[in-house]
Amino acid sequence: MIERAELAEEYGTPLYVYDLDRIAAARRDLRAALPGQVAIYYAVKANPHPDVLRAMREGDGPPCRTEISSTGELAAVLDAGFSGGDCLYTGPGKTTAELREAIGLGVRTFSVESAGDLRRIGAVAAQHGVVANCLLRVNSASAAATTSIRMTGTPSQFGFDAETLAAELPELRDVPGVRLAGAHFFPLSNARDEESLIAEFRHTIAGAARLREETGLPIELLDIGGGFGAPYANPGERPAYPKLRDELERALDVHMPHWRDGSPEIAVESGRHLVADCGELICQVVNVKRSRGRTFVIVDAGINAFGGMSGLGRLLPPSVGLSHPGGPSAGTATIVGPLCTPGDVIGREVEMPPVEPGDIIAIPNTGAYGVTSSLLMFLGRPAPVEVAVRGGAVVSASRLGHHRVRQGGG
């Protein structure tokens, strides 16, 4: 095992470390928790690091497919060895230019959010002389789980409203360049417990069957979404789902009786569950200060390095590990970054061991929604180094960069 202090000395801080063996374990565990026929799409937005992506297609069992939402993500997965045919392209704002690129690079399956989205896909596909397979994303009118991050049941830029889809279908069927190939549901994110996850999947499967019966929508591929949980910047273990396989099989047997023969093919999506616990953010204490009765531990990783979806208040208090304890006791402290904004907060009132400048702090479970979800450009600070390890040895070390491209001018 490589010591944090050694990695910090070699590569500097802040530093992300991704353990590829943990990704392999997460993929293996999720595969075992699902019926064998179910396909897994990896949500690339969670972590598009090249070695992370390669880990999704290597090792035992069927490789993951990929769920992407930009041509940048498409380039990343192609570089990692996936093909355009392995991709499900999603998102409510697909432009004509990116569709031309995606279809030109072999993407043939799209999640469609609206009639305008479908027409745009069809027009570009027709220009390329191909037909795009389209899943209609459905914004269900109700939900089963009452906890977790809701992604359905309210007015939204995502998906067709379930209650109006039947009236829209005749127009959708006539769009040239596309074929309606199925349905896509994504009702929740990061389910709080297995019961909530199972309840939502049951609700989705029953809703898809009802939609097919009432509207005649052909469903060759049914993406029932995700919701698989994981701790974020907090100590804790990736949740297990011992009941999920049997419960999914029962629900599918009732509502999709031919699913075991691939009619329809069933798919799920997962991002954070597959990669969250592979990552650790290592940073260094720059200063410890007291202000009006509170202690602030200032570290060299702020929301520019660990933004929690760009610092939108979704951070959880991190745990703290030290390379060498010492100095005065900090007790409870607020961990902040080095940026000149009061929003640069990593964790509030965190229980701290004694720390002093130069100590190393490690924030666990940061393999998902880390560096690429952060305010990387803010204040022009360099991105953290990202190190991938396997079997206790460093596989790669890299740093994201940015540069300006001059357009014309004299």
Coordinates of C-alpha atoms in Angstrom, one line a residue:
M1 CA 0.0 0.0 0.0
I2 CA 1.4 3.4 -1.0
E3 CA 1.4 5.9 1.9
R4 CA -0.5 9.1 1.5
A5 CA 2.6 11.1 2.5
E6 CA 4.7 9.4 -0.2
L7 CA 2.1 10.2 -2.9
A8 CA 1.8 13.8 -1.6
E9 CA 5.6 14.2 -1.7
E10 CA 5.9 12.7 -5.2
Y11 CA 3.0 14.5 -6.9
G12 CA 2.1 17.4 -4.7
T13 CA -1.3 18.4 -3.3
P14 CA -4.2 18.6 -3.8
L15 CA -4.1 15.1 -5.2
Y16 CA -6.8 12.6 -6.2
V17 CA -6.0 8.9 -5.9
Y18 CA -8.2 6.4 -7.7
D19 CA -7.9 2.7 -6.7
L20 CA -8.9 0.7 -9.8
D21 CA -9.2 -2.5 -7.8
R22 CA -12.1 -0.9 -5.9
I23 CA -13.8 -0.1 -9.2
A24 CA -13.5 -3.7 -10.2
A25 CA -15.0 -4.8 -6.9
A26 CA -17.9 -2.3 -7.3
R27 CA -18.6 -3.4 -10.8
R28 CA -18.5 -7.1 -9.7
D29 CA -20.8 -6.5 -6.8
L30 CA -23.4 -4.5 -8.8
R31 CA -23.4 -7.2 -11.5
A32 CA -24.0 -9.8 -8.9
A33 CA -26.9 -7.8 -7.4
L34 CA -28.7 -7.6 -10.8
P35 CA -30.3 -10.3 -13.0
G36 CA -27.7 -11.6 -15.4
Q37 CA -29.5 -10.3 -18.5
V38 CA -29.5 -6.7 -17.3
A39 CA -27.0 -4.3 -19.0
I40 CA -25.2 -1.7 -17.0
Y41 CA -24.5 1.8 -18.4
Y42 CA -21.7 3.7 -16.7
A43 CA -22.7 7.4 -16.2
V44 CA -19.5 9.0 -17.5
K45 CA -20.3 12.3 -15.8
A46 CA -19.4 10.7 -12.4
N47 CA -15.8 10.4 -13.4
P48 CA -14.4 10.5 -17.0
H49 CA -10.8 9.7 -16.0
P50 CA -9.2 7.5 -18.8
D51 CA -8.2 4.7 -16.4
V52 CA -11.6 4.8 -14.7
L53 CA -13.2 4.4 -18.0
R54 CA -10.9 1.5 -19.0
A55 CA -11.8 -0.2 -15.7
M56 CA -15.4 -0.3 -16.9
R57 CA -14.6 -2.5 -19.8
E58 CA -11.8 -4.7 -18.4
G59 CA -11.9 -7.6 -16.0
D60 CA -14.4 -10.4 -15.4
G61 CA -17.9 -10.4 -16.8
P62 CA -19.6 -8.3 -19.5
P63 CA -18.2 -4.8 -19.8
C64 CA -20.3 -1.8 -18.9
R65 CA -21.7 0.3 -21.7
T66 CA -21.6 4.1 -21.3
E67 CA -24.1 6.9 -20.8
I68 CA -22.8 10.1 -22.2
S69 CA -24.1 13.7 -22.5
S70 CA -21.5 15.5 -24.6
T71 CA -19.0 15.1 -27.4
G72 CA -16.3 15.6 -24.8
E73 CA -17.5 12.5 -23.0
L74 CA -17.8 10.7 -26.3
A75 CA -14.2 11.4 -27.1
A76 CA -13.2 10.2 -23.7
V77 CA -15.0 6.8 -24.0
L78 CA -13.7 6.3 -27.5
D79 CA -10.1 6.9 -26.3
A80 CA -10.7 4.3 -23.6
G81 CA -11.6 1.7 -26.2
F82 CA -15.4 1.8 -26.3
S83 CA -17.2 2.2 -29.6
G84 CA -19.9 4.6 -30.6
G85 CA -22.3 1.6 -30.5
D86 CA -21.6 1.2 -26.8
C87 CA -23.0 4.6 -26.0
L88 CA -26.4 5.9 -24.9
Y89 CA -26.4 9.7 -25.7
T90 CA -28.6 11.6 -23.2
G91 CA -29.4 15.2 -22.3
P92 CA -32.1 17.9 -23.0
G93 CA -30.0 20.2 -25.1
K94 CA -28.3 18.2 -27.9
T95 CA -27.2 20.6 -30.6
T96 CA -27.1 19.9 -34.3
A97 CA -23.3 20.2 -34.3
E98 CA -22.8 17.7 -31.5
L99 CA -25.3 15.3 -33.1
R100 CA -23.4 15.4 -36.3
E101 CA -20.2 14.5 -34.5
A102 CA -21.8 11.8 -32.4
I103 CA -23.6 10.1 -35.3
G104 CA -20.5 10.5 -37.5
L105 CA -18.6 8.6 -34.8
G106 CA -21.0 5.7 -34.7
V107 CA -23.5 6.6 -31.9
R108 CA -26.8 5.1 -32.8
T109 CA -28.8 5.1 -29.5
F110 CA -30.2 8.3 -28.0
S111 CA -32.4 9.2 -25.1
V112 CA -34.9 11.7 -26.3
E113 CA -36.3 14.5 -24.1
S114 CA -38.8 16.2 -26.3
A115 CA -40.4 16.3 -29.8
G116 CA -37.9 19.0 -30.9
D117 CA -35.0 16.8 -29.6
L118 CA -36.3 13.9 -31.7
R119 CA -36.7 16.0 -34.8
R120 CA -33.2 17.3 -34.5
I121 CA -31.8 13.7 -34.1
G122 CA -33.8 12.5 -37.0
A123 CA -32.6 15.3 -39.3
V124 CA -29.0 14.7 -38.6
A125 CA -29.4 10.9 -38.9
A126 CA -31.1 11.3 -42.3
Q127 CA -28.2 13.5 -43.4
H128 CA -25.8 10.7 -42.6
G129 CA -28.0 8.1 -44.3
V130 CA -28.6 6.2 -41.1
V131 CA -31.5 5.6 -38.6
A132 CA -31.1 6.5 -35.0
N133 CA -32.6 4.3 -32.3
C134 CA -34.4 6.5 -29.8
L135 CA -35.6 5.8 -26.3
L136 CA -38.3 8.2 -25.1
R137 CA -37.4 9.5 -21.7
V138 CA -40.5 9.5 -19.6
N139 CA -41.2 12.0 -16.8
S140 CA -43.6 9.9 -14.7
A141 CA -46.5 11.7 -13.0
S142 CA -45.8 10.0 -9.7
A143 CA -43.1 8.2 -7.8
A144 CA -42.7 5.4 -5.3
A145 CA -39.8 6.5 -3.1
T146 CA -40.3 9.5 -0.9
T147 CA -36.6 10.0 -0.1
S148 CA -33.5 10.5 -2.2
I149 CA -32.9 13.1 -5.0
R150 CA -36.1 13.2 -7.0
M151 CA -35.7 13.3 -10.8
T152 CA -39.4 12.9 -11.9
G153 CA -43.0 13.9 -11.1
T154 CA -42.5 17.7 -11.5
P155 CA -42.3 20.1 -14.4
S156 CA -38.8 19.4 -15.9
Q157 CA -36.6 19.9 -18.9
F158 CA -36.1 16.1 -18.7
G159 CA -38.4 13.8 -20.6
F160 CA -41.9 13.6 -22.0
D161 CA -44.7 14.1 -19.4
A162 CA -46.2 10.6 -19.0
E163 CA -49.8 12.0 -19.0
T164 CA -49.4 13.7 -22.5
L165 CA -47.2 11.1 -24.2
A166 CA -50.1 9.2 -25.8
A167 CA -51.3 12.3 -27.6
E168 CA -47.8 13.1 -28.9
L169 CA -46.9 9.6 -30.1
P170 CA -48.5 9.9 -33.6
E171 CA -46.4 12.9 -34.4
L172 CA -43.3 11.2 -32.9
R173 CA -43.8 8.1 -35.0
D174 CA -43.7 10.1 -38.2
V175 CA -40.3 11.7 -37.7
P176 CA -37.9 10.6 -40.4
G177 CA -34.4 9.3 -39.6
V178 CA -35.4 7.7 -36.3
R179 CA -37.1 4.6 -34.9
L180 CA -38.8 4.5 -31.5
A181 CA -36.9 1.7 -29.8
G182 CA -37.9 1.9 -26.2
A183 CA -38.2 4.0 -23.1
H184 CA -35.9 5.6 -20.6
F185 CA -36.8 6.3 -17.0
F186 CA -34.6 8.0 -14.4
P187 CA -36.8 8.7 -11.4
L188 CA -34.3 9.2 -8.6
S189 CA -30.6 9.5 -7.7
N190 CA -28.7 8.1 -4.7
A191 CA -31.4 6.1 -3.1
R192 CA -31.3 6.2 0.7
D193 CA -31.9 2.5 1.2
E194 CA -32.6 -0.7 -0.7
E195 CA -36.3 -0.6 0.0
S196 CA -36.6 2.8 -1.7
L197 CA -34.6 1.6 -4.7
I198 CA -36.6 -1.5 -5.1
A199 CA -39.9 0.4 -4.8
E200 CA -38.9 2.8 -7.5
F201 CA -37.8 0.1 -9.9
R202 CA -41.1 -1.7 -9.4
H203 CA -42.9 1.5 -10.0
T204 CA -40.9 2.2 -13.2
I205 CA -41.3 -1.3 -14.6
A206 CA -45.1 -1.3 -14.0
G207 CA -45.3 2.2 -15.6
A208 CA -43.4 1.1 -18.6
A209 CA -45.7 -1.9 -19.1
R210 CA -48.7 0.4 -18.8
L211 CA -47.2 2.8 -21.2
R212 CA -46.6 0.1 -23.8
E213 CA -50.2 -1.3 -23.4
E214 CA -51.9 2.1 -23.5
T215 CA -49.9 3.8 -26.3
G216 CA -48.4 1.0 -28.3
L217 CA -44.9 2.4 -27.8
P218 CA -42.5 -0.3 -29.0
I219 CA -40.1 -1.2 -26.2
E220 CA -37.1 -3.2 -27.4
L221 CA -34.8 -1.5 -24.8
L222 CA -36.1 -0.4 -21.4
D223 CA -33.7 1.7 -19.3
I224 CA -35.1 1.7 -15.8
G225 CA -32.5 4.2 -14.6
G226 CA -30.3 4.1 -11.5
G227 CA -30.4 5.4 -7.9
F228 CA -27.7 3.1 -6.6
G229 CA -26.2 4.9 -3.6
A230 CA -22.7 5.7 -2.3
P231 CA -21.3 7.9 0.4
Y232 CA -19.9 11.2 -0.8
A233 CA -16.9 12.8 1.0
N234 CA -18.0 11.0 4.2
P235 CA -16.7 7.8 5.8
G236 CA -18.8 4.8 5.0
E237 CA -19.2 1.7 2.8
R238 CA -20.7 1.3 -0.5
P239 CA -24.2 -0.1 0.1
A240 CA -25.0 -3.7 -0.8
Y241 CA -28.3 -4.8 -2.4
P242 CA -29.0 -8.4 -1.3
K243 CA -32.7 -8.4 -2.2
L244 CA -32.5 -6.5 -5.5
R245 CA -32.0 -9.3 -7.9
D246 CA -34.9 -11.4 -6.8
E247 CA -37.2 -8.4 -6.6
L248 CA -36.3 -7.2 -10.0
E249 CA -36.8 -10.6 -11.5
R250 CA -40.3 -10.9 -9.9
A251 CA -41.4 -7.4 -11.1
L252 CA -40.1 -8.1 -14.7
D253 CA -41.7 -11.5 -14.8
V254 CA -45.1 -9.9 -14.0
H255 CA -44.9 -6.9 -16.3
M256 CA -42.4 -7.9 -19.0
P257 CA -42.9 -11.7 -19.3
H258 CA -40.4 -12.2 -22.2
W259 CA -37.5 -10.1 -20.7
R260 CA -35.4 -13.2 -20.0
D261 CA -35.3 -13.8 -23.8
G262 CA -34.3 -10.2 -24.4
S263 CA -37.8 -8.8 -25.2
P264 CA -37.3 -6.2 -24.1
E265 CA -33.6 -5.8 -23.1
I266 CA -33.4 -4.3 -19.7
A267 CA -30.7 -1.8 -18.7
V268 CA -29.7 0.2 -15.6
E269 CA -27.4 3.2 -15.1
S270 CA -24.8 3.8 -12.4
G271 CA -22.2 6.4 -11.8
R272 CA -21.4 7.2 -8.2
H273 CA -22.0 3.7 -7.0
L274 CA -19.4 2.3 -9.3
V275 CA -16.6 4.8 -8.6
A276 CA -17.3 6.8 -5.4
D277 CA -15.3 4.6 -3.0
C278 CA -12.3 4.3 -5.4
G279 CA -11.3 7.9 -4.7
E280 CA -9.5 9.8 -2.0
L281 CA -8.6 13.5 -2.1
I282 CA -5.4 14.2 -0.4
C283 CA -4.7 17.8 0.6
Q284 CA -2.3 19.7 2.9
V285 CA -3.1 22.0 5.8
V286 CA -1.8 25.5 4.9
N287 CA -3.0 27.3 8.1
V288 CA -5.0 27.0 11.3
K289 CA -6.7 30.1 12.6
R290 CA -9.2 31.1 15.2
S291 CA -11.9 33.7 14.6
R292 CA -14.5 34.7 17.2
G293 CA -14.5 31.4 18.9
R294 CA -14.3 29.2 15.8
T295 CA -11.4 27.2 14.3
F296 CA -10.7 27.3 10.6
V297 CA -8.4 24.7 9.0
I298 CA -7.3 26.1 5.7
V299 CA -6.2 23.5 3.2
D300 CA -4.9 23.7 -0.4
A301 CA -8.0 22.1 -2.0
G302 CA -11.0 24.3 -2.3
I303 CA -14.2 24.2 -4.4
N304 CA -11.9 24.6 -7.4
A305 CA -10.6 21.1 -6.7
F306 CA -13.6 19.5 -4.9
G307 CA -16.7 21.4 -5.9
G308 CA -19.5 19.0 -5.1
M309 CA -21.2 19.8 -8.4
S310 CA -19.6 23.2 -8.6
G311 CA -20.0 24.2 -4.9
L312 CA -23.8 24.2 -4.9
G313 CA -24.1 23.4 -1.2
R314 CA -24.1 19.6 -1.6
L315 CA -21.0 18.8 0.3
L316 CA -21.0 16.6 3.3
P317 CA -18.6 16.8 6.2
P318 CA -15.4 14.8 5.3
S319 CA -13.6 12.5 7.6
V320 CA -10.0 13.4 8.3
G321 CA -6.8 11.3 8.3
L322 CA -3.4 12.6 9.1
S323 CA 0.0 11.7 7.8
H324 CA 1.5 12.8 11.1
P325 CA -0.5 14.2 14.0
G326 CA 0.8 17.1 16.0
G327 CA 0.2 20.6 17.1
P328 CA -2.6 22.1 19.2
S329 CA -5.9 20.3 19.3
A330 CA -8.3 21.7 16.7
G331 CA -11.4 20.0 18.2
T332 CA -14.3 20.9 16.0
A333 CA -13.3 23.0 13.0
T334 CA -14.5 24.3 9.6
I335 CA -12.3 23.1 6.7
V336 CA -12.0 25.7 4.0
G337 CA -10.0 26.1 0.9
P338 CA -7.5 28.8 -0.3
L339 CA -9.9 30.8 -2.5
C340 CA -10.9 34.4 -2.0
T341 CA -14.6 33.7 -1.5
P342 CA -16.6 32.8 1.6
G343 CA -18.2 30.0 -0.4
D344 CA -15.0 28.0 -0.4
V345 CA -16.0 25.6 2.3
I346 CA -15.2 21.9 2.3
G347 CA -16.8 20.8 5.6
R348 CA -18.4 22.7 8.5
E349 CA -17.8 21.9 12.2
V350 CA -15.9 18.7 11.5
E351 CA -14.5 16.7 14.3
M352 CA -10.7 17.1 13.9
P353 CA -7.7 15.5 15.4
P354 CA -4.8 17.9 16.2
V355 CA -3.5 19.5 13.0
E356 CA -0.9 22.0 12.1
P357 CA 0.5 23.5 8.8
G358 CA 2.0 20.8 6.7
D359 CA -0.2 18.0 7.9
I360 CA -2.0 15.8 5.3
I361 CA -5.8 15.5 5.3
A362 CA -7.5 12.8 3.3
I363 CA -11.2 13.1 2.3
P364 CA -12.7 9.6 1.5
N365 CA -15.2 8.5 -1.1
T366 CA -14.4 11.2 -3.6
G367 CA -14.1 9.1 -6.7
A368 CA -17.4 10.5 -8.1
Y369 CA -18.2 14.1 -8.8
G370 CA -14.8 15.3 -7.9
V371 CA -12.4 17.2 -10.1
T372 CA -14.6 17.5 -13.2
S373 CA -17.6 18.7 -11.0
S374 CA -15.5 21.5 -9.6
L375 CA -14.8 25.2 -10.4
L376 CA -11.6 24.3 -12.1
M377 CA -11.2 27.7 -13.9
F378 CA -11.9 29.8 -10.9
L379 CA -8.8 32.0 -10.0
G380 CA -6.7 30.2 -12.5
R381 CA -5.3 27.7 -10.0
P382 CA -4.0 24.4 -11.5
A383 CA -6.2 21.3 -11.4
P384 CA -5.3 18.6 -8.9
V385 CA -3.1 15.8 -10.0
E386 CA -5.0 12.5 -10.5
V387 CA -3.2 9.3 -9.8
A388 CA -4.6 5.9 -10.6
V389 CA -3.3 2.9 -8.7
R390 CA -3.8 -0.9 -9.0
G391 CA -2.4 -3.5 -6.7
G392 CA -0.7 -0.9 -4.6
A393 CA 1.3 0.5 -7.6
V394 CA 0.9 3.7 -9.5
V395 CA -0.6 3.1 -13.0
S396 CA -0.7 6.7 -14.2
A397 CA -0.5 10.3 -13.0
S398 CA -2.0 13.2 -15.0
R399 CA -3.4 16.7 -14.6
L400 CA -6.2 18.4 -16.5
G401 CA -5.2 21.6 -18.2
H402 CA -6.9 24.5 -19.9
H403 CA -5.7 27.0 -22.5
R404 CA -7.2 29.8 -24.6
V405 CA -7.7 29.4 -28.3
R406 CA -7.3 32.6 -30.2
Q407 CA -9.9 33.1 -33.0
G408 CA -8.8 35.4 -35.9
G409 CA -7.9 39.0 -35.2
G410 CA -4.9 41.0 -36.1

